[in-house]
Coordinates of C-alpha atoms in Angstrom, one line a residue:
M27 CA 143.0 -118.1 59.7
E28 CA 145.4 -115.6 60.9
A29 CA 146.1 -114.4 57.3
S30 CA 142.4 -114.0 56.6
V31 CA 142.0 -111.9 59.7
K32 CA 144.8 -109.6 58.6
K33 CA 143.2 -109.2 55.2
C34 CA 139.9 -108.3 56.8
L35 CA 141.5 -105.7 59.1
L36 CA 143.6 -104.3 56.2
G37 CA 140.4 -104.0 54.0
A38 CA 138.6 -102.2 56.8
V39 CA 141.4 -99.8 57.2
F40 CA 141.5 -99.0 53.5
L41 CA 137.7 -98.7 53.5
G42 CA 137.7 -96.3 56.4
I43 CA 140.4 -94.2 54.7
G44 CA 138.3 -94.1 51.6
L45 CA 135.1 -93.0 53.5
S46 CA 137.0 -90.3 55.3
A47 CA 138.4 -88.8 52.1
S48 CA 135.0 -88.9 50.5
T49 CA 133.4 -87.1 53.5
V50 CA 136.1 -84.4 53.5
Q51 CA 135.6 -83.8 49.8
A52 CA 131.9 -83.4 50.3
A53 CA 132.3 -81.1 53.2
A54 CA 134.7 -78.9 51.2
S55 CA 132.3 -78.7 48.3
D56 CA 129.4 -77.6 50.7
T57 CA 131.4 -74.8 52.3
W58 CA 130.1 -72.1 50.0
I59 CA 126.6 -73.1 50.7
Y60 CA 127.1 -72.7 54.5
D61 CA 128.8 -69.3 53.9
S62 CA 125.9 -68.2 51.7
I63 CA 123.3 -69.3 54.2
T64 CA 125.2 -67.6 57.0
L65 CA 125.4 -64.4 54.9
L66 CA 121.6 -64.5 54.3
A67 CA 121.0 -64.9 58.0
K68 CA 123.3 -62.0 58.7
E69 CA 121.4 -59.9 56.2
G70 CA 118.2 -60.7 58.1
Y71 CA 116.4 -62.9 55.6
M72 CA 116.4 -65.9 57.9
D73 CA 117.3 -67.0 61.4
M74 CA 120.3 -69.2 62.0
P75 CA 119.4 -72.7 63.3
E76 CA 120.6 -73.8 66.7
K77 CA 122.6 -76.8 65.3
P78 CA 125.6 -76.4 63.0
L79 CA 124.6 -76.3 59.3
S80 CA 126.7 -79.4 58.6
A81 CA 124.3 -81.4 60.8
Y82 CA 121.4 -80.8 58.4
S83 CA 120.5 -82.8 55.3
K84 CA 120.5 -81.4 51.8
K85 CA 116.7 -81.3 51.8
E86 CA 116.7 -79.3 55.1
L87 CA 119.2 -76.9 53.8
G88 CA 117.1 -76.4 50.7
Q89 CA 114.1 -75.5 52.9
M90 CA 116.2 -72.9 54.7
V91 CA 117.4 -71.4 51.4
A92 CA 113.8 -71.4 50.0
Q93 CA 112.7 -69.5 53.1
A94 CA 115.5 -67.0 52.8
L95 CA 115.0 -66.4 49.0
L96 CA 111.2 -66.0 49.5
E97 CA 111.8 -63.4 52.2
F98 CA 114.4 -61.7 49.9
E99 CA 112.1 -61.6 46.9
K100 CA 109.2 -60.3 49.1
N101 CA 111.1 -57.5 50.6
R102 CA 113.7 -56.7 47.8
T103 CA 112.1 -53.8 46.0
G104 CA 110.1 -52.4 49.0
S105 CA 112.9 -52.6 51.5
L106 CA 115.4 -51.1 49.0
A107 CA 113.0 -48.3 48.2
D108 CA 112.4 -47.6 51.9
E109 CA 116.1 -47.6 52.6
Y110 CA 116.8 -45.4 49.6
G111 CA 114.3 -42.9 51.0
R112 CA 115.9 -43.0 54.4
I113 CA 119.4 -42.7 53.0
S114 CA 118.4 -39.7 51.0
R115 CA 117.1 -38.0 54.2
L116 CA 120.4 -38.9 56.0
L117 CA 122.4 -37.5 53.1
V118 CA 120.8 -34.1 53.6
V119 CA 121.5 -34.2 57.3
D120 CA 125.1 -35.2 56.8
E121 CA 125.6 -32.5 54.2
V122 CA 124.3 -29.9 56.7
Q123 CA 126.4 -31.4 59.5
L124 CA 129.5 -31.2 57.3
K125 CA 128.8 -27.6 56.3
L126 CA 128.5 -26.5 60.0
A127 CA 131.6 -28.5 60.9
E128 CA 133.5 -26.7 58.3
E129 CA 132.3 -23.3 59.7
Q130 CA 133.5 -24.4 63.1
E131 CA 136.9 -25.4 61.6
R132 CA 137.3 -21.9 60.0
A133 CA 136.4 -20.3 63.3
A134 CA 138.8 -22.5 65.2
E135 CA 141.6 -21.8 62.6
S136 CA 141.0 -18.0 63.1
R137 CA 141.2 -18.4 66.8
I138 CA 144.4 -20.4 66.8
K139 CA 146.1 -17.9 64.5
S140 CA 145.1 -15.0 66.9
A141 CA 146.1 -17.0 70.0
R142 CA 149.5 -18.0 68.4
S143 CA 150.4 -14.4 67.5
K144 CA 149.4 -13.2 71.0
A145 CA 151.3 -16.0 72.8
A146 CA 154.4 -15.4 70.7
K147 CA 154.3 -11.6 71.5
D148 CA 153.8 -12.0 75.2
T149 CA 156.3 -14.8 75.6
E150 CA 158.9 -12.9 73.6
M151 CA 158.5 -9.9 75.9
Y152 CA 158.8 -12.0 79.0
V153 CA 161.9 -13.9 77.8
R154 CA 163.5 -10.7 76.4
R155 CA 163.1 -8.8 79.7
S156 CA 164.5 -11.9 81.5
M157 CA 167.6 -12.0 79.3
Q158 CA 168.1 -8.2 79.8
G159 CA 168.4 -8.9 83.5
K160 CA 165.2 -7.3 84.7
N161 CA 164.6 -9.6 87.5
R162 CA 162.6 -7.4 89.7
L163 CA 159.4 -9.1 90.9
E164 CA 157.1 -6.2 90.2
V165 CA 158.4 -6.2 86.5
M166 CA 158.7 -9.9 85.7
Q167 CA 155.7 -11.3 87.6
P168 CA 153.1 -9.5 85.5
L169 CA 155.0 -10.4 82.3
K170 CA 155.1 -14.1 83.3
E171 CA 151.4 -14.2 84.2
K172 CA 150.6 -12.5 80.9
S173 CA 152.7 -15.0 79.0
N174 CA 151.3 -18.0 80.8
A175 CA 147.7 -16.8 80.2
S176 CA 148.4 -16.4 76.4
L177 CA 150.0 -19.8 76.2
N178 CA 147.0 -21.4 78.0
R179 CA 144.7 -19.7 75.5
L180 CA 146.9 -21.0 72.7
E181 CA 146.7 -24.5 74.1
Q182 CA 142.9 -24.4 74.4
A183 CA 142.6 -22.9 70.9
S184 CA 144.9 -25.7 69.5
R185 CA 142.7 -28.3 71.2
D186 CA 139.6 -26.8 69.7
Y187 CA 141.2 -26.6 66.2
A188 CA 142.3 -30.3 66.4
Q189 CA 138.8 -31.4 67.4
A190 CA 137.1 -29.2 64.7
K191 CA 139.5 -30.6 62.0
S192 CA 138.9 -34.1 63.1
R193 CA 135.1 -33.6 63.0
V194 CA 135.3 -32.3 59.4
E195 CA 137.3 -35.3 58.4
Q196 CA 134.9 -37.7 60.1
R197 CA 131.9 -36.0 58.7
S198 CA 133.4 -36.0 55.2
R199 CA 134.1 -39.8 55.4
M200 CA 130.6 -40.5 56.7
L201 CA 129.1 -38.4 53.8
D202 CA 131.2 -40.4 51.2
Y203 CA 129.8 -43.7 52.5
V204 CA 126.2 -42.4 52.5
R205 CA 126.6 -41.2 48.9
K206 CA 128.0 -44.5 47.8
R207 CA 125.3 -46.4 49.7
K208 CA 122.7 -44.3 47.9
Q209 CA 124.2 -45.2 44.5
D210 CA 124.3 -48.9 45.4
L211 CA 120.7 -48.9 46.5
L212 CA 119.6 -47.2 43.3
A213 CA 121.6 -49.8 41.3
G214 CA 120.0 -52.6 43.2
L215 CA 116.5 -51.2 42.5
N216 CA 117.3 -51.1 38.8
G217 CA 118.5 -54.7 38.8
S218 CA 122.1 -53.8 38.2
E219 CA 124.9 -55.8 39.6
N220 CA 127.3 -52.9 39.7
G221 CA 126.2 -51.8 43.2
S222 CA 128.7 -52.8 45.8
A223 CA 130.4 -51.6 48.9
V224 CA 133.1 -48.9 48.7
S225 CA 135.5 -50.1 46.1
A226 CA 139.1 -50.9 46.9
G227 CA 140.1 -48.3 44.3
N228 CA 139.1 -45.6 46.7
A229 CA 141.5 -46.8 49.4
G230 CA 143.8 -44.0 48.5
I231 CA 141.1 -41.5 49.2
Y232 CA 140.0 -43.0 52.5
G233 CA 143.4 -44.1 53.7
N234 CA 144.7 -40.7 54.7
S235 CA 142.8 -39.0 57.5
V236 CA 143.7 -35.5 56.6
S237 CA 145.3 -34.6 53.4
A238 CA 146.3 -31.0 54.2
G239 CA 149.1 -30.1 56.5
G240 CA 150.4 -33.6 57.1
A241 CA 148.0 -34.0 60.1
T242 CA 146.4 -37.3 60.8
S243 CA 143.3 -38.4 62.7
V244 CA 143.8 -40.0 66.1
V245 CA 141.3 -42.7 65.0
P246 CA 142.9 -45.1 62.4
A247 CA 141.4 -44.8 58.9
S248 CA 140.4 -48.4 58.8
V249 CA 138.2 -47.9 61.9
L250 CA 136.6 -44.8 60.3
D251 CA 136.0 -46.8 57.2
T252 CA 134.3 -49.6 59.1
V253 CA 132.2 -47.2 61.2
G254 CA 131.1 -45.4 58.1
R255 CA 130.2 -48.6 56.2
L256 CA 128.3 -50.0 59.2
R257 CA 126.5 -46.7 59.7
A258 CA 125.3 -46.7 56.2
E259 CA 124.4 -50.4 56.2
F260 CA 122.5 -50.3 59.5
L261 CA 120.7 -46.9 58.9
P262 CA 117.2 -48.2 59.7
E263 CA 118.2 -49.7 63.0
L264 CA 120.3 -46.7 64.0
D265 CA 117.6 -44.3 63.0
E266 CA 114.8 -46.2 64.7
N267 CA 116.6 -46.4 68.1
G268 CA 117.8 -42.8 68.0
S269 CA 121.5 -43.5 67.7
L270 CA 121.9 -41.1 64.8
D271 CA 120.5 -38.2 66.8
S272 CA 122.6 -39.2 69.8
M273 CA 125.8 -39.2 67.8
N274 CA 125.1 -35.9 66.2
A275 CA 124.2 -34.3 69.6
R276 CA 127.3 -35.7 71.2
Q277 CA 129.6 -34.2 68.5
Q278 CA 127.8 -30.8 68.8
L279 CA 128.1 -30.7 72.6
E280 CA 131.8 -31.6 72.5
S281 CA 132.5 -28.5 70.4
N282 CA 132.6 -24.9 71.7
M283 CA 133.2 -23.5 68.3
P284 CA 130.5 -21.2 67.0
V285 CA 128.6 -21.7 63.8
E286 CA 127.2 -19.0 61.6
D287 CA 123.9 -17.7 62.9
V288 CA 121.7 -17.9 59.8
P289 CA 118.2 -16.6 60.3
D290 CA 115.3 -18.8 59.3
Q291 CA 113.5 -15.7 58.0
R292 CA 115.0 -12.3 57.2
L293 CA 111.8 -10.3 57.5
K294 CA 109.5 -10.9 60.4
V295 CA 106.2 -9.0 60.8
D296 CA 104.0 -8.7 63.8
A297 CA 100.6 -7.0 63.6
E298 CA 97.7 -6.2 65.8
V299 CA 94.2 -4.8 65.2
R300 CA 92.4 -3.3 68.3
Y301 CA 89.1 -1.8 69.0
D302 CA 88.9 0.1 72.3
V303 CA 86.3 2.1 74.2
R304 CA 87.0 4.6 77.0
Y305 CA 84.3 6.1 79.2
S306 CA 85.1 8.6 81.9
S307 CA 83.2 10.7 84.4
G308 CA 84.1 13.5 86.9
A309 CA 85.5 17.0 86.9
D310 CA 88.8 15.9 85.2
S311 CA 87.2 13.5 82.7
G312 CA 87.8 13.9 78.9
E313 CA 85.7 12.9 75.9
N314 CA 84.3 9.5 75.8
R315 CA 85.8 7.7 72.8
Q316 CA 85.5 4.6 70.6
R317 CA 88.5 3.9 68.4
A318 CA 90.0 1.4 66.0
R319 CA 93.7 1.0 65.8
A320 CA 96.0 -1.1 63.5
R321 CA 99.7 -1.5 64.0
L322 CA 102.3 -3.3 61.8
Y323 CA 105.7 -4.1 63.3
P324 CA 108.3 -5.1 60.6
D325 CA 111.7 -6.4 61.7
Y326 CA 114.3 -7.0 59.0
N327 CA 117.4 -8.9 59.9
I328 CA 120.2 -7.1 58.1
D329 CA 123.3 -9.1 59.0
N330 CA 122.4 -11.4 61.9
N331 CA 123.3 -8.5 64.3
W332 CA 121.7 -5.3 63.1
H333 CA 117.9 -5.1 62.6
A334 CA 115.9 -2.5 60.9
I335 CA 112.7 -2.2 63.0
G336 CA 109.6 0.0 62.5
M337 CA 106.0 0.5 63.4
L338 CA 103.2 1.6 61.0
E339 CA 100.1 2.9 62.7
W340 CA 96.6 3.7 61.7
E341 CA 93.9 5.1 64.0
K342 CA 90.3 6.1 63.5
A343 CA 88.1 7.6 66.2
F344 CA 84.4 6.8 65.7
T345 CA 83.3 8.9 68.7
G346 CA 85.2 11.6 70.5
S347 CA 88.1 13.6 68.9
G348 CA 91.2 12.1 67.4
D349 CA 94.6 13.6 66.9
D350 CA 95.9 15.3 63.8
K351 CA 96.8 11.9 62.3
D352 CA 93.3 10.5 62.7
G353 CA 92.4 8.3 59.8
K354 CA 95.9 8.5 58.3
L355 CA 98.7 6.0 58.1
K356 CA 101.9 7.1 59.9
L357 CA 105.4 5.7 60.4
D358 CA 105.7 6.1 64.1
R359 CA 108.7 4.0 64.9
Y360 CA 111.9 3.5 62.8
Y361 CA 115.2 2.6 64.2
L362 CA 118.2 0.3 63.9
S363 CA 118.9 -2.2 66.7
G364 CA 122.1 -4.3 67.2
N365 CA 125.1 -5.1 69.3
V366 CA 128.3 -3.0 69.5
G367 CA 130.8 -4.9 71.5
I368 CA 129.3 -5.8 74.8
A369 CA 126.5 -3.2 74.5
H370 CA 123.1 -3.3 72.7
M371 CA 122.2 -0.1 70.9
D372 CA 119.0 1.3 69.4
L373 CA 119.3 4.3 67.0
G374 CA 116.3 6.3 65.7
A375 CA 112.7 6.7 66.8
F376 CA 111.8 3.9 69.2
G377 CA 109.4 3.3 72.1
S378 CA 110.5 4.2 75.6
T379 CA 108.8 3.0 78.8
M380 CA 110.4 4.9 81.7
A381 CA 109.8 3.6 85.3
E382 CA 107.3 1.0 84.1
G383 CA 105.4 3.8 82.3
N384 CA 104.8 5.7 85.5
I385 CA 107.0 8.6 84.2
Y386 CA 106.8 8.3 80.4
D387 CA 105.5 5.7 77.9
S388 CA 105.7 6.9 74.3
K389 CA 108.0 7.6 71.3
F390 CA 111.6 8.6 71.9
M391 CA 113.9 9.9 69.2
G392 CA 117.6 9.4 69.8
V393 CA 119.9 6.6 71.0
R394 CA 119.6 3.9 73.7
V395 CA 122.5 1.9 75.0
Q396 CA 122.1 -1.2 77.2
A397 CA 124.9 -3.4 78.7
G398 CA 125.5 -5.8 81.6
E399 CA 124.1 -9.0 83.0
P400 CA 122.7 -9.5 85.7
V401 CA 123.3 -5.8 86.5
K402 CA 122.0 -3.9 83.5
Y403 CA 122.9 -0.3 82.7
T404 CA 120.6 1.7 80.3
L405 CA 121.3 5.1 78.9
E406 CA 118.9 7.1 76.7
Y407 CA 119.7 10.4 75.1
G408 CA 117.6 12.4 72.6
K409 CA 114.1 13.8 72.7
A410 CA 110.9 12.6 74.2
A411 CA 108.1 13.0 71.7
K412 CA 106.1 15.3 73.9
D413 CA 105.0 18.8 73.2
K414 CA 107.3 21.5 74.5
I415 CA 110.1 19.0 75.3
E416 CA 113.2 19.7 73.2
Q417 CA 115.8 17.5 75.0
S418 CA 115.7 14.6 77.4
Y419 CA 118.0 11.9 78.8
D420 CA 117.8 9.2 81.4
F421 CA 120.1 6.6 83.1
T422 CA 119.0 3.5 84.9
I423 CA 120.6 0.6 86.7
S424 CA 118.8 -2.6 87.4
Y425 CA 119.5 -6.0 89.0
Q426 CA 117.5 -9.1 88.4
G427 CA 117.7 -11.8 91.1
A428 CA 116.1 -15.2 91.3
V429 CA 112.9 -13.9 93.0
Y430 CA 113.4 -10.1 93.1
R431 CA 114.3 -7.2 91.0
V432 CA 115.7 -3.8 92.1
E433 CA 116.4 -0.7 90.0
G434 CA 117.1 3.0 90.2
G435 CA 117.2 5.8 87.7
F436 CA 117.4 9.5 86.9
Y437 CA 115.3 11.2 84.2
H438 CA 115.8 14.8 82.8
F439 CA 113.4 16.7 80.6
K440 CA 114.2 20.1 79.2
R441 CA 111.4 22.3 77.7
R442 CA 111.5 25.0 75.1
D443 CA 110.7 27.7 77.7
E444 CA 113.9 26.8 79.5
N445 CA 112.0 25.0 82.3
S446 CA 113.3 21.6 83.1
Q447 CA 112.1 18.6 85.1
D448 CA 114.2 16.1 87.0
I449 CA 112.8 12.8 88.3
Y450 CA 114.6 10.2 90.5
M451 CA 113.2 6.7 90.7
A452 CA 113.8 3.7 93.0
N453 CA 111.9 0.5 92.4
Y454 CA 111.7 -3.0 94.0
H455 CA 109.8 -6.1 93.0
H456 CA 109.5 -9.4 94.8
N457 CA 107.7 -12.7 93.8
I458 CA 105.3 -14.0 96.4
G459 CA 104.1 -17.3 95.1
L460 CA 102.1 -16.6 92.0
L461 CA 102.0 -12.9 92.8
D462 CA 104.5 -10.1 92.1
A463 CA 104.6 -7.3 94.6
G464 CA 106.3 -4.0 93.8
A465 CA 106.9 -0.6 95.4
M466 CA 108.3 2.4 93.4
L467 CA 109.4 5.7 94.9
L468 CA 109.5 8.8 92.8
Y469 CA 111.0 12.2 93.5
G470 CA 110.3 15.0 91.0
R471 CA 111.5 18.5 90.9
N472 CA 110.8 21.3 88.4
K473 CA 113.4 24.0 87.8
G474 CA 113.2 26.6 90.6
D475 CA 110.9 24.6 92.8
S476 CA 111.2 22.3 95.7
G477 CA 110.7 18.7 94.9
K478 CA 107.7 16.5 95.5
T479 CA 107.6 12.8 96.4
G480 CA 105.4 10.2 94.9
Y481 CA 105.0 6.4 95.0
V482 CA 103.3 3.5 93.2
F483 CA 102.4 0.2 94.8
T484 CA 101.8 -2.8 92.6
L485 CA 100.4 -6.3 93.0
G486 CA 100.4 -8.4 89.8
Y487 CA 99.4 -11.9 88.8
T488 CA 101.0 -13.3 85.6
P489 CA 101.1 -17.2 85.3
Q490 CA 103.9 -18.8 83.4
N491 CA 101.4 -20.0 80.7
S492 CA 99.7 -16.6 80.4
W493 CA 100.2 -16.6 76.6
Q494 CA 97.9 -19.7 76.2
P495 CA 94.2 -19.5 75.4
Y496 CA 91.7 -19.3 78.3
T497 CA 94.3 -17.8 80.7
F498 CA 94.3 -14.4 82.3
S499 CA 96.7 -12.0 84.0
S500 CA 95.8 -9.0 86.2
W501 CA 97.2 -6.2 88.2
L502 CA 96.2 -3.8 91.0
K503 CA 98.0 -0.5 91.6
Y504 CA 97.8 2.4 94.0
Y505 CA 99.2 5.7 92.8
Y506 CA 100.3 8.9 94.5
Q507 CA 102.0 11.1 91.9
P508 CA 102.4 14.8 92.1
S509 CA 102.7 16.4 88.6
S510 CA 106.4 16.8 88.9
T511 CA 106.9 12.9 89.0
Y512 CA 105.5 12.2 85.5
V513 CA 105.5 13.5 82.0
S514 CA 103.3 11.2 79.9
H515 CA 101.7 8.4 81.9
T516 CA 101.1 5.0 80.5
M517 CA 97.6 4.5 82.0
N518 CA 94.4 4.9 80.0
A519 CA 92.8 7.3 82.6
M520 CA 92.7 11.1 82.3
V521 CA 95.8 11.8 84.4
D522 CA 97.2 14.3 81.8
N523 CA 94.2 16.5 82.6
M524 CA 95.2 16.5 86.2
R525 CA 98.7 17.7 85.4
Y526 CA 97.9 21.1 84.0
D527 CA 95.7 23.9 85.2
K528 CA 92.8 25.4 83.3
N529 CA 95.1 27.9 81.6
D530 CA 97.2 25.1 80.2
S531 CA 100.2 26.3 82.2
F532 CA 102.5 24.0 84.2
N533 CA 100.7 23.2 87.5
R534 CA 103.5 22.8 90.0
N535 CA 101.1 21.5 92.7
G536 CA 98.9 19.2 90.6
G537 CA 99.0 15.5 90.2
F538 CA 96.7 12.6 91.2
K539 CA 96.2 9.7 93.6
G540 CA 94.0 6.7 93.5
W541 CA 93.5 3.1 92.4
G542 CA 93.7 1.2 89.2
I543 CA 92.9 -2.4 88.3
G544 CA 93.4 -4.3 85.0
I545 CA 92.6 -7.8 83.6
N546 CA 93.7 -9.4 80.4
Y547 CA 92.1 -12.6 79.1
N548 CA 93.4 -14.7 76.2
L549 CA 91.2 -16.4 73.7
P550 CA 92.0 -18.9 70.9
A551 CA 93.4 -17.7 67.6
A552 CA 95.4 -14.9 69.2
W553 CA 92.4 -12.8 70.4
T554 CA 92.8 -10.9 73.7
L555 CA 90.3 -9.0 75.9
G556 CA 91.4 -6.2 78.1
L557 CA 89.5 -4.3 80.9
E558 CA 90.8 -1.5 83.1
F559 CA 89.2 0.7 85.8
Y560 CA 90.6 3.8 87.5
R561 CA 89.2 5.8 90.4
L562 CA 91.5 8.8 90.9
Q563 CA 91.5 12.1 92.7
D564 CA 93.2 15.4 91.7
L565 CA 95.8 16.5 94.3
E566 CA 95.2 20.2 93.6
W567 CA 91.4 20.4 94.1
G568 CA 90.5 17.0 95.5
R569 CA 88.1 16.3 92.6
R570 CA 87.4 12.7 91.7
S571 CA 87.1 11.0 88.3
N572 CA 86.4 7.5 87.1
T573 CA 87.5 5.8 83.9
I574 CA 86.5 2.5 82.4
W575 CA 88.6 1.2 79.4
F576 CA 87.8 -1.9 77.4
A577 CA 89.7 -3.4 74.4
V578 CA 89.5 -6.4 72.1
T579 CA 92.7 -7.2 70.2
K580 CA 93.6 -9.6 67.4
S581 CA 97.3 -10.4 66.8
F582 CA 99.0 -11.7 63.7
Q583 CA 102.6 -12.7 62.7
N584 CA 104.2 -14.2 59.5
Y585 CA 106.5 -16.6 61.4
H586 CA 106.5 -19.3 64.0
E587 CA 108.5 -19.2 67.2

């Protein structure tokens, strides 16, 4: 009995051992199935079940595989084609990003060379003087401060250079993976089995972060490889949630290196066609006039700094008299505009609006220089395009605050008959809610005469969206201007007739006073309506005149802002 029990127990043990070995062998043979199903789940062709795969029967596993293969077959060509389109778009973006990063690297390299040379020179001077025993504070302190400042600039330039070089390396790696991914997708679409991840044969290329100069990236190459591979693999997800744009924006914001300013369009052209009507009455009124005017404003970007700018003009008076160019095309403005150091310069024949047009508003031939912010300095020298004026110059200073603007200026006009006119101007504007209130003081003096004082009060309304259709802007002004305070006024009233006497000689006591109001209304398709009314009185004789001016204008341009 005892022997039989031992035999049974021994048989059970051997049976158990045999079953365990069989189970282990079966589990080992099914490992590749579990790995494949897991891979399909990771690729998104199925969802992983809650229980371990080993807990399911062969039939249940077959159903999972069938579901995954069906999803794969259904989405294979369409998904690959979509991803190929997205990866092609990303490739262009990456190529542009790499190009700009390389521009930043070149700029950083130039800066670090300049900073290194300056730091070496300043530090050498400081150390040399110290070794020569020049220990006086008034000598050594400036040298020390200069050396420290140069070294600080070198430190900053070196940091910028390291960041720029690292960005180029990273962008280059990302671009390599995107190109490889594009090839793999195309191979997959064609049914080829050659498409794969980045081959191990390229490890030598991707293993070194920076090949030149012996420098290496702070981030290990393996991490960059993984990031690049995942970025290309998960392009749809990254693109959909905005991660690609966020990464690009972060890298751009981290850099203070400039990129080349490439214009989107070399030649920009603005144009306008206007029809206006002027009707005036009173002793100082002129001819009533109906006129058509067309202007073309070309602006050619020469080198991203200097611009060649012009204005072609054609006018035709239908009623009333026109000037000597009536019905003819004329080149009225032609000048170069660009920056020279910290100053902006205009050279040639350009438009000049002096004292908001209350002194002069017309063509000016010469040079204009502007510099400064928020305090701006402006100098014009040349010749105002007005009969009998052979030389003129002016200088203004202005300051733009948050809610106010203040400026002052001096204007000189020399005539052919040796007479001259000097005008001084002070101006103040202040925002009051939606309104802008201004007061301008003018003091004009003709050669050999005592001066006269004038002023202009302004109340304007210009909303922030005044450029949009169905919006309007308006202004109300009161003028008191002796003839010595203006040369060629901007208004459409007959104030030039009030500046000279009947013999067309300079009227030292003339001028005008009165009111003016104007309204501009914007319509769709860049149409604008303008209406102005003036009620003025001659300061010499007290005679009154009224002027109504109306215009309709259509604007064009060959570019989009």
